[in-house]
CSV table of C-alpha atoms in Angstrom, one decimal:
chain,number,residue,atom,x,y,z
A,131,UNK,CA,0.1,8.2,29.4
A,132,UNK,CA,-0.5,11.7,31.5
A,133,UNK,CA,-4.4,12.7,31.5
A,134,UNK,CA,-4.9,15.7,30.6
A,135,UNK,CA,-7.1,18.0,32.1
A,136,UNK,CA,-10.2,20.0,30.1
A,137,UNK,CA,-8.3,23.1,30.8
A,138,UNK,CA,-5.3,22.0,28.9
A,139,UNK,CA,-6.8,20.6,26.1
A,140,UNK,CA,-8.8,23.8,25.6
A,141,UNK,CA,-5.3,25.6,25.3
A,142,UNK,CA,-3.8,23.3,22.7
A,143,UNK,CA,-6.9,23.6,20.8
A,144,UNK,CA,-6.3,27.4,20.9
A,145,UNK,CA,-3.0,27.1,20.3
A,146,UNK,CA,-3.4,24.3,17.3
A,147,UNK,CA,-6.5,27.0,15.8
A,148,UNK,CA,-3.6,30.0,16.0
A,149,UNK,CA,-1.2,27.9,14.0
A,150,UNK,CA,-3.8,26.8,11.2
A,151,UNK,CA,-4.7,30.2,11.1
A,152,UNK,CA,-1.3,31.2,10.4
A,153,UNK,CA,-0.6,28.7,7.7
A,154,UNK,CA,-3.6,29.7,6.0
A,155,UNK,CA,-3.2,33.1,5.8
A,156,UNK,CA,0.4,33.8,5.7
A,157,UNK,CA,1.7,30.3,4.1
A,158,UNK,CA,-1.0,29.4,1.9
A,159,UNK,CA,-1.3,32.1,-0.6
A,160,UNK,CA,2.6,31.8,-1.1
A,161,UNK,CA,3.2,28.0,-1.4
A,162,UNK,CA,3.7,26.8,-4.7
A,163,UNK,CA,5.9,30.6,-5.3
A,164,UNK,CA,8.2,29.4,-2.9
A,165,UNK,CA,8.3,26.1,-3.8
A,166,UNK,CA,8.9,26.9,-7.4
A,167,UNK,CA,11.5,30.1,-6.9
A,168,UNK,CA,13.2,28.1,-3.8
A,169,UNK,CA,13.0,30.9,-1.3
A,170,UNK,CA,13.3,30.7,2.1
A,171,UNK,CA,10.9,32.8,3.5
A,172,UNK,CA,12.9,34.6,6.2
A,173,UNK,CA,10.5,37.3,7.0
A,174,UNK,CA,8.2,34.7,7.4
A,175,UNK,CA,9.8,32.8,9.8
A,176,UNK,CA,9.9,35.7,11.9
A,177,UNK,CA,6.9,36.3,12.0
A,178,UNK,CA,6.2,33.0,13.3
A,179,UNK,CA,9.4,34.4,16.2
A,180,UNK,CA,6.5,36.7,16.6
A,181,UNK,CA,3.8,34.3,17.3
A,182,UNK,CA,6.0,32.3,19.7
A,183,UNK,CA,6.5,29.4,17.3
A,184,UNK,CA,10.3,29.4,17.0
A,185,UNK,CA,10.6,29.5,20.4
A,186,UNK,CA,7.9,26.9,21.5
A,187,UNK,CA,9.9,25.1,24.3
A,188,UNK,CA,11.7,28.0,25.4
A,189,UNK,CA,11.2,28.8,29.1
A,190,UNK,CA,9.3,32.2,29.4
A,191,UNK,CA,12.5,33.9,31.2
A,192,UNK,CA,14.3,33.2,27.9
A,193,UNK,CA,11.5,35.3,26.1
A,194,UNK,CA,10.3,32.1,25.3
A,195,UNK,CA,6.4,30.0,25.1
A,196,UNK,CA,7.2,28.0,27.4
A,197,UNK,CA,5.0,25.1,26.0
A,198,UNK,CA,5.1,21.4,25.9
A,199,UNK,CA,5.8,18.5,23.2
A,200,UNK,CA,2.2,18.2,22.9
A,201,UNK,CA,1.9,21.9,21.7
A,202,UNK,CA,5.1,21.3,19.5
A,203,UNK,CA,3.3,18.7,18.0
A,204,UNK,CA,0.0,20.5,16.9
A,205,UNK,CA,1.6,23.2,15.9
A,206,UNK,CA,4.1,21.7,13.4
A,207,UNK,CA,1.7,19.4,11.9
A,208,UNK,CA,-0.6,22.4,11.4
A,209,UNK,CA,1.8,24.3,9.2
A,210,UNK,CA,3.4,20.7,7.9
A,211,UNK,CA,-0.8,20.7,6.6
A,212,UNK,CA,0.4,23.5,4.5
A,213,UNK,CA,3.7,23.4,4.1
A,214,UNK,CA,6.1,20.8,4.5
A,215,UNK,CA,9.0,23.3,3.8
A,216,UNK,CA,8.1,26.0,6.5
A,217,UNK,CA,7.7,23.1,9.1
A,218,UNK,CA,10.8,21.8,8.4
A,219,UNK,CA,12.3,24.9,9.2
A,220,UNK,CA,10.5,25.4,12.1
A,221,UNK,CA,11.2,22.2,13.3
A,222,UNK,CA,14.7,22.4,13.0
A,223,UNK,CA,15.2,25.9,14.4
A,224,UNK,CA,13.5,24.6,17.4
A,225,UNK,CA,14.5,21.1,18.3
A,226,UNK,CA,18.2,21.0,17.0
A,227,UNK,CA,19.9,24.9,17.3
A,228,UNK,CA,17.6,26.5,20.3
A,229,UNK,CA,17.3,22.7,21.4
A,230,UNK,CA,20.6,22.3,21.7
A,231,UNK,CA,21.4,25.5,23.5
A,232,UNK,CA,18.6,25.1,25.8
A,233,UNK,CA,19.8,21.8,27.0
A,234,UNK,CA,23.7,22.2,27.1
A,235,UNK,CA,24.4,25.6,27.2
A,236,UNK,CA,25.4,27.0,30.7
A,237,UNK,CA,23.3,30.4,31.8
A,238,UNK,CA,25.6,33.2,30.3
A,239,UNK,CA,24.7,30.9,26.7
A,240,UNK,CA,21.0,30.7,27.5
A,241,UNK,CA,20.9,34.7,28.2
A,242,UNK,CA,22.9,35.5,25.1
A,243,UNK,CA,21.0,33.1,22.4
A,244,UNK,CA,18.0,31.6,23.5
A,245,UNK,CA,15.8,35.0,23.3
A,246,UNK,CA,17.1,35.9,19.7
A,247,UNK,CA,16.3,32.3,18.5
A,248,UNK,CA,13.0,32.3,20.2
A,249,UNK,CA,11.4,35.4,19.1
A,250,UNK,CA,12.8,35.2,15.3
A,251,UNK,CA,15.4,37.8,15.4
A,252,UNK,CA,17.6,35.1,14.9
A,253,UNK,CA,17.6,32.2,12.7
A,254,UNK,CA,19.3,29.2,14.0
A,255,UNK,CA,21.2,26.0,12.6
A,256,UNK,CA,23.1,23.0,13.4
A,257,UNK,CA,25.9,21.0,12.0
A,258,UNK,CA,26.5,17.9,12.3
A,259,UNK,CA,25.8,15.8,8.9
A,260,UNK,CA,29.4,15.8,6.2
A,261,UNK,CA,30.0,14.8,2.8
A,262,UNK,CA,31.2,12.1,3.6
A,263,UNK,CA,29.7,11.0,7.2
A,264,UNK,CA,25.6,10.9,7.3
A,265,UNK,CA,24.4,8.1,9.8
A,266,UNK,CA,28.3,7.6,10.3
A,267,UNK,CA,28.9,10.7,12.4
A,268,UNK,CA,32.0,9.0,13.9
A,269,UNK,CA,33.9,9.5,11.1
A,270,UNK,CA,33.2,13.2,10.9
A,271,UNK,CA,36.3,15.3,9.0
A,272,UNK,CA,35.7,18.8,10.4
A,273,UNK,CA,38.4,19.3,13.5
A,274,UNK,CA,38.8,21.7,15.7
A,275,UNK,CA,42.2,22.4,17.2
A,276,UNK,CA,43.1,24.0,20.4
A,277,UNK,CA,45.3,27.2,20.2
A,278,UNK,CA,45.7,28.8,23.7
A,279,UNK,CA,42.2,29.9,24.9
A,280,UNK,CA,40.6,29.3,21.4
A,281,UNK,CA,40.1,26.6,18.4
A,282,UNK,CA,41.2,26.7,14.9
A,283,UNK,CA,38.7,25.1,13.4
A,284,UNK,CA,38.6,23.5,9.9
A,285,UNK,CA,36.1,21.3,7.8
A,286,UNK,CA,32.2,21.3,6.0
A,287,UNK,CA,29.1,21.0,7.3
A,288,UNK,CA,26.6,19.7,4.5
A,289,UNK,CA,22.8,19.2,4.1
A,290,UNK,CA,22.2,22.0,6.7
A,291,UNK,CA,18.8,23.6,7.3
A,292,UNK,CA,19.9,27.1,7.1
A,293,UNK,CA,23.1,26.9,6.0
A,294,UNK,CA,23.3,30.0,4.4
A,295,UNK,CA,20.4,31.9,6.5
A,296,UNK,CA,21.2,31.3,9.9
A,297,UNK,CA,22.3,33.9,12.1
A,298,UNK,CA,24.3,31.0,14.6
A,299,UNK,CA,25.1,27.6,14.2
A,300,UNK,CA,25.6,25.2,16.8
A,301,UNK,CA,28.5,23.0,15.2
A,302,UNK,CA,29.8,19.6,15.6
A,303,UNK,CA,33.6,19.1,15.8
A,304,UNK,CA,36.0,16.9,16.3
A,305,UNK,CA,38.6,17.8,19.2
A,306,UNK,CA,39.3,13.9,19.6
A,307,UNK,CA,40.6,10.5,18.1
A,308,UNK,CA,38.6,9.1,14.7
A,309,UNK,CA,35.7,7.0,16.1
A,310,UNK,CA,35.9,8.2,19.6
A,311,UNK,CA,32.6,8.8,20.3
A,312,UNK,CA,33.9,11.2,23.5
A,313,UNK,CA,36.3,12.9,20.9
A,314,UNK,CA,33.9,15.5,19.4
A,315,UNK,CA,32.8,18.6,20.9
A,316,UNK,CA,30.0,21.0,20.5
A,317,UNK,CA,30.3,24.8,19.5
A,318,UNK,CA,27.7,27.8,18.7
A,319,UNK,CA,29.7,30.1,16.7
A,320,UNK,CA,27.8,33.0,14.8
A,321,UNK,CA,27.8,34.4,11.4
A,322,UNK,CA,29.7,36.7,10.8
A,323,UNK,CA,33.0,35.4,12.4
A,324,UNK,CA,36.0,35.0,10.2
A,325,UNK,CA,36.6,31.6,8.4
A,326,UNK,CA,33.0,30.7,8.5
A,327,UNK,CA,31.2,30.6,5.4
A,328,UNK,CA,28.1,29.5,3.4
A,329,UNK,CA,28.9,27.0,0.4
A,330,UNK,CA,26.5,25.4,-2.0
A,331,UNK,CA,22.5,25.6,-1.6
A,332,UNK,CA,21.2,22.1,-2.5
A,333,UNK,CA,19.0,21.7,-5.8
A,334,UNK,CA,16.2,19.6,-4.0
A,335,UNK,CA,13.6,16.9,-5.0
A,336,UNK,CA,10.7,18.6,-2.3
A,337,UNK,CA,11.1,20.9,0.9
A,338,UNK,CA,12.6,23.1,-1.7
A,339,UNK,CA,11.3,26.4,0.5
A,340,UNK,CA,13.3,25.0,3.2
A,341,UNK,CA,17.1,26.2,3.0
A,342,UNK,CA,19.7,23.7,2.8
A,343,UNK,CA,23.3,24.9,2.3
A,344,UNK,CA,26.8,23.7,3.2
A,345,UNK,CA,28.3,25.5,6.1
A,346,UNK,CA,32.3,25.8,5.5
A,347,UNK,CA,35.1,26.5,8.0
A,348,UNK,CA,38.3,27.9,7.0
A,349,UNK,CA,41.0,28.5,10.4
A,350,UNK,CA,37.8,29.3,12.0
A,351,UNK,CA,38.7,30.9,15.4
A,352,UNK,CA,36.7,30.2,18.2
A,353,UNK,CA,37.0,31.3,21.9
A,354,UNK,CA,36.7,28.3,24.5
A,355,UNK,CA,33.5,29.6,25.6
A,356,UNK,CA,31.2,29.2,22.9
A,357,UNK,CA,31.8,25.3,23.7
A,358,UNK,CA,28.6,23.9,24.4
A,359,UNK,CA,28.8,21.7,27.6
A,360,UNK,CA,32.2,19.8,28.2
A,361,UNK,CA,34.7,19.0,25.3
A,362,UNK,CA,33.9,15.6,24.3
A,363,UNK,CA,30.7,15.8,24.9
A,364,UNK,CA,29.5,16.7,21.7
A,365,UNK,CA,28.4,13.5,20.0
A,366,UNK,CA,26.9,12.2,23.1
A,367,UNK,CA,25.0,15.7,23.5
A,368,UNK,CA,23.5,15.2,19.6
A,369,UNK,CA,22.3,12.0,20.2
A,370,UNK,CA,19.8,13.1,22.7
A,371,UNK,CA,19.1,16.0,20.8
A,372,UNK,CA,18.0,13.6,17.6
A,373,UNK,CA,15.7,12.0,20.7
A,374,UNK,CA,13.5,14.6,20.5
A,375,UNK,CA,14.4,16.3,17.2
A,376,UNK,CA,12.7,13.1,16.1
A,377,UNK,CA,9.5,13.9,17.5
A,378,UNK,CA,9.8,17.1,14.9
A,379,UNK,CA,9.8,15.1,12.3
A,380,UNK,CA,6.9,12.9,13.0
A,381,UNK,CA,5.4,15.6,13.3
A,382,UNK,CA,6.2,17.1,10.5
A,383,UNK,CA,5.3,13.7,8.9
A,384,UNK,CA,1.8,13.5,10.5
A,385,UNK,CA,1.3,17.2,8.9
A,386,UNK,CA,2.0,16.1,5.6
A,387,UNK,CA,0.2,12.8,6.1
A,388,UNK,CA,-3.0,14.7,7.2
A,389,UNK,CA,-2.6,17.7,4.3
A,390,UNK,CA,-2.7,15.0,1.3
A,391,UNK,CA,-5.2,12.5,3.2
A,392,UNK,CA,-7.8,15.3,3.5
A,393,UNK,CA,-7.0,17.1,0.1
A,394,UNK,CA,-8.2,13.4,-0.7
A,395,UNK,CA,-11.1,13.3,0.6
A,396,UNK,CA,-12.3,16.4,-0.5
A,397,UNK,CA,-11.2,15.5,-4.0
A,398,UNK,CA,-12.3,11.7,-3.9
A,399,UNK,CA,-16.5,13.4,-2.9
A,400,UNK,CA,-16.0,15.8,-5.6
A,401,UNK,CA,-15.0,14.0,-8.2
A,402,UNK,CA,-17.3,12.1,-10.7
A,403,UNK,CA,-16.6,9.6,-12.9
A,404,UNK,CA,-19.3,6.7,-14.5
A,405,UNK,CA,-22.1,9.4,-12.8
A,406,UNK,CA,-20.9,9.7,-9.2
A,407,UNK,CA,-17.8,10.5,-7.2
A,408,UNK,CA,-15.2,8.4,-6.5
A,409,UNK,CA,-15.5,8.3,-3.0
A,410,UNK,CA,-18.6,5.5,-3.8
A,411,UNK,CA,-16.0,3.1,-5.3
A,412,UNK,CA,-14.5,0.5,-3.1
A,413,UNK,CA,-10.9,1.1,-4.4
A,414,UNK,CA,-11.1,4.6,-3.4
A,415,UNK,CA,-13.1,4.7,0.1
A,416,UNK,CA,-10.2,1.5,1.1
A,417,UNK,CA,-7.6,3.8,0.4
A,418,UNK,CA,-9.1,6.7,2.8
A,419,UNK,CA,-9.9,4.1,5.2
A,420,UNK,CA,-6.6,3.0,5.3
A,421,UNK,CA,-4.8,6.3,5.2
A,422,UNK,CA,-6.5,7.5,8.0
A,423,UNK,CA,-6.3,4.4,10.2
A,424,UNK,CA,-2.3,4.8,9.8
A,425,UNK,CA,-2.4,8.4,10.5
A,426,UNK,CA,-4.1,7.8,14.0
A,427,UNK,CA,-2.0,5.6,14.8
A,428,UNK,CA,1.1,7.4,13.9
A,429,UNK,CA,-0.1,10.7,15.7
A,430,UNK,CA,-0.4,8.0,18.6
A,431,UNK,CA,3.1,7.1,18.7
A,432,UNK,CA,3.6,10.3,18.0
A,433,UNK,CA,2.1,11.8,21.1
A,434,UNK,CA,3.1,9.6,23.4
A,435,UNK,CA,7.0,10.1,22.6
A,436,UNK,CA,5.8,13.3,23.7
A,437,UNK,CA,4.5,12.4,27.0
A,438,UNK,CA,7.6,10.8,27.7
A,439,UNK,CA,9.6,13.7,26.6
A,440,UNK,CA,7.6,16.0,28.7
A,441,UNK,CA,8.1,13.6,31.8
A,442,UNK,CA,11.7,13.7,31.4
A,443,UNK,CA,11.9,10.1,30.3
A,444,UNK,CA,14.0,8.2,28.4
A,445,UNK,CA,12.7,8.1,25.0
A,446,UNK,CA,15.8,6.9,22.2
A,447,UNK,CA,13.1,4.1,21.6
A,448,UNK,CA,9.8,6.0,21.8
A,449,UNK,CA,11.0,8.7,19.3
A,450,UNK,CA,12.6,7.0,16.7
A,451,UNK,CA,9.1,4.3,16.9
A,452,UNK,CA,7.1,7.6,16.1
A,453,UNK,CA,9.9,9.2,13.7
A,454,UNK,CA,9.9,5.5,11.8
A,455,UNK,CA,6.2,5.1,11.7
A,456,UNK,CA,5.3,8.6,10.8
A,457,UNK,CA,7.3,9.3,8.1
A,458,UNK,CA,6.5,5.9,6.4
A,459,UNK,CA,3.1,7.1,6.6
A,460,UNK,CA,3.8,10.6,5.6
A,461,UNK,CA,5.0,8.7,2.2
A,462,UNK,CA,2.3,6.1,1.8
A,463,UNK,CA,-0.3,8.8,2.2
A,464,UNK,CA,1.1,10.8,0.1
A,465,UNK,CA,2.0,8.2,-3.0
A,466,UNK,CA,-2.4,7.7,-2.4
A,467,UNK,CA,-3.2,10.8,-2.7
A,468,UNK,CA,-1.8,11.0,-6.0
A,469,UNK,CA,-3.0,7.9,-6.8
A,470,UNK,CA,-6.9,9.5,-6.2
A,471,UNK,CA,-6.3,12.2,-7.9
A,472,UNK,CA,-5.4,10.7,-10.9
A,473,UNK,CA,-3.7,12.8,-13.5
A,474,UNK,CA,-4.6,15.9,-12.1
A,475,UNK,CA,-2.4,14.3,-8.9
A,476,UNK,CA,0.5,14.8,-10.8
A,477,UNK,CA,0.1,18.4,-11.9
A,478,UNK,CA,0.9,21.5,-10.0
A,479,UNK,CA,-2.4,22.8,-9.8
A,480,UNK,CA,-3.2,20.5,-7.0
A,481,UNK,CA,-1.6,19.8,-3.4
A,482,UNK,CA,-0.5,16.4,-3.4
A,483,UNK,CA,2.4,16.2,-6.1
A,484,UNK,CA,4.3,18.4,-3.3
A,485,UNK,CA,3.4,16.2,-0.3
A,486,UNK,CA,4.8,14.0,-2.2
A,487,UNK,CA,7.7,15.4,-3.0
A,488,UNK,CA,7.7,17.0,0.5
A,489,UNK,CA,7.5,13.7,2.0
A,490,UNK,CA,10.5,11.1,1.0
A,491,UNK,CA,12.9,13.3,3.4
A,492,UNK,CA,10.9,12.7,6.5
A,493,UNK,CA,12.2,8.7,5.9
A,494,UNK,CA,15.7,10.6,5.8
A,495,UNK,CA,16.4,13.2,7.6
A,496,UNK,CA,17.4,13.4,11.5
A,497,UNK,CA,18.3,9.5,10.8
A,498,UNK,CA,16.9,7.2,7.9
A,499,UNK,CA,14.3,4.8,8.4
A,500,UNK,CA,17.3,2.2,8.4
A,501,UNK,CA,18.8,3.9,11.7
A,502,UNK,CA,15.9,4.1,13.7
A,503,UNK,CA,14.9,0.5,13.6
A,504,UNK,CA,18.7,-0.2,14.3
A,505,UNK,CA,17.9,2.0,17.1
A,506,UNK,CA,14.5,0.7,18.1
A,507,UNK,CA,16.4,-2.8,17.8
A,508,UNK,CA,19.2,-1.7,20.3
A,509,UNK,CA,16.8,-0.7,22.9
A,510,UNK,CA,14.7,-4.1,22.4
A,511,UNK,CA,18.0,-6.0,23.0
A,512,UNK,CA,19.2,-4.0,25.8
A,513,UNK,CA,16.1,-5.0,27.8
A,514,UNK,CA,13.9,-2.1,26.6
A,515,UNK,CA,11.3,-4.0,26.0
C-alpha cells in the first residue's frame, strides 16, 4: 500500500472532523423525522454541494474537491455513523452519476454537468437496474432507437436513487442485440425533457430518507450528443463504474458498522443489570470484541481498494472483496447491537433498530453479496490471484 505522509493524514483528519461535524449538527437532530416521514432531504444535500461532499472526486477545474478514495471513504462513513440514508445518497450522487460523467464524458460534458453535480445545484442519478433485469443487466428492456441525429428512447429504470429528485440521469440503454454486452449505450439526459418521467417511490424496509423511484421513458428524444462515450460502450462503461461505486458502499457499510458498534458500547458500560453493566459479562464484551475486530478489518479492505483506485489500478477484485466483507459486517454488527440492547434495541428511541434496518441493502445494492464473490471468483480463476 502507498505511505502516507504526516501532512496528508493531518488533512483527512480535518476533512473526516468536518464531515462528523456536519452529521451531527445538520443530520442528527433530523434522523428518525426523516426516516419516519420518508423525505429526502434535498436542501440538505446541498448543503453538503456546499461543503464539497457531492463533489469529492471532482477535479477543482470542475468546481470540484479534488480529493482522493481515502477522503471518500472517511467522509461517507462519517455521515453513514449517522445516517445510513444521507450516505447512500451521497454515495451514489458521487460514484455512479458525477462518476460516470467524470470518467466517460468528453470535455463539452464535463463543463456542462460536472460543476452543477459537484456543488449541489444539481442532484444526480443513474439508471441501470429494471423490473425485470437486477444482476442480469444483459437482458435490460429499455431501448433506445436511432432516428436521424437523435434516439427515441423507451423503457423503466427501477430502484433508482433519486428517481424522482434528480435533476440528470445518466441512463443505460440498449441500442444493440439482447445479451450483447457491446449492444447497450450510455446517455445523460435531464429532467425536464419530454417523455421522461418519475414513476413509483419504493415503500422501503431501511434507507427510507434515501429516494428511490422508478425513472420512466416514453418516445424519449435524445440528441446524439448526450451519449456518454462510444455507442456500445455502455455496459462495459458501468461495470467499471460499480468498481469503484463499490468502494461507496463499503463505506457506507463501515459507517453503519461503526455507528451501532459504538452506540454499543456506550450502551453495554451504561447499562446495569444483576448490579453492574453489561459490558462486565463475557457474552457481551465477546460481542464488542468481535464487532470491532471485523470492522478493522473491513475498513482494511476497504482502504486498500482505495489505494488501488487512487493508483489507477485494476481493482474489479479489490472492490467487490471490500464491498462483500463490509457489508456483511455492516449487518452482523448491526443484528449485535440489537442483540445488547435488548428490548430497548428494538424500539425507536434508540439507534440501532435503524442500522439495522439501514443495513441489509449494503449486502444488495451496487451487486448482491452473491455477485461479488462470483466476481472475486472470476478474477481468482483468471490468474488474479
Amino acid at each position: 500500500m502507498t505511505v502516507q505522509t504526516d501532512a496528508f493524514l493531518e488533512n483527512l483528519q480535518m476533512i473526516e472532523q468536518s464531515a462528523k461535524d456536519f452529521a451531527e449538527n445538520h443530520i442528527r437532530p433530523h434522523v428518525m423525522e426523516w426516516d419516519e416521514a420518508q423525505h429526502f432531504p434535498v436542501e440538505t444535500m446541498k448543503e453538503l454541494g456546499k461543503l464539497g461532499f457531492l463533489g469529492i472526486l471532482v477535479p477543482e477545474e470542475y468546481n470540484g474537491s479534488g480529493l482522493g478514495y481515502q477522503e471518500y471513504i472517511s467522509i461517507l462513513t462519517e455521515i453513514g455513523k449517522v445516517c445510513g440514508s444521507v450516505g447512500l445518497s451521497v454515495a451514489a450522487h458521487n460514484s455512479l452519476c458525477t462518476g460516470h460523467i467524470m470518467a466517460f464524458g468528453n470535455e463539452e460534458q464535463k463543463k456542462k454537468y460536472l460543476p452543477k453535480l459537484a456543488t449541489g445545484e444539481w442532484i444526480g442519478a443513474w439508471g441501470l437496474t429494471e423490473p425485470n433485469t437486477g444482476s442480469d443487466a444483459g437482458r435490460m428492456k429499455c431501448v433506445a432507437v436511432k432516428e436521424g441525429d437523435h434516439y427515441i428512447l423507451n423503457g423503466a429504470k427501477n430502484f433508482i436513487t433519486h428517481g424522482k429528485s434528480g435533476d440528470v440521469a445518466v441512463v443505460i440503454a440498449r441500442t444493440g442485440e439482447l445479451l450483447d454486452s457491446h449492444g447497450m449505450t450510455a446517455f445523460v439526459i435531464e429532467r425536464g425533457t419530454p417523455g421522461f418521467e418519475a414513476g413509483k417511490k419504493e415503500n422501503k424496509l431501511g434507507m427510507r430518507a434515501s429516494e428511490t423511484a422508478e425513472m420512466i421513458f416514453s418516445d424519449c428524444k435524445i440528441h446524439e450528443s448526450q451519449i456518454l462515450g462510444n455507442v456500445g460502450d455502455g455496459f462495459i462503461q458501468s461495470m467499471k463504474i460499480l468498481d469503484g461505486g463499490r468502494i461507496s458502499i463499503a463505506a457506507l457499510s463501515l459507517g453503519i458498522a461503526k455507528g451501532a458498534y459504538e452506540a454499543s458500547v456506550k450502551y453495554a458500560q451504561e447499562r446495569e443489570q444483576f448490579g453492574k453493566p453489561i459490558a462486565s459479562f463475557q457474552a457481551i464484551s465477546f460481542k464488542l470484541a468481535d464487532m470491532s475486530t471485523k470492522i478493522q478489518a473491513a475498513e482494511l479492505l476497504t482502504r486498500r481498494a482505495a489505494d488501488f483506485k487512487n493508483a489507477g489500478k485494476k481493482m474489479t477484485k479489490e472492490g467487490a472483496m471490500a464491498k462483500l466483507y463490509a457489508s456483511e459486517v455492516a449487518v452482523e454488527c448491526a443484528n449485535e447491537g440489537v442483540q445488547i440492547f435488548g428490548g430497548y434495541g428494538f424500539t425507536k428511541d434508540f439507534p440501532v433498530e435503524k442500522f439495522y434496518r439501514d443495513a441489509k441493502l449494503l449486502t444488495i445494492g451496487e451487486g448482491t453479496s452473491e455477485i461479488q464473490k462470483l466476481v472475486i471468483s472470476r478474477e481468482i480463476l483468471k490468474g488474479n490471484v
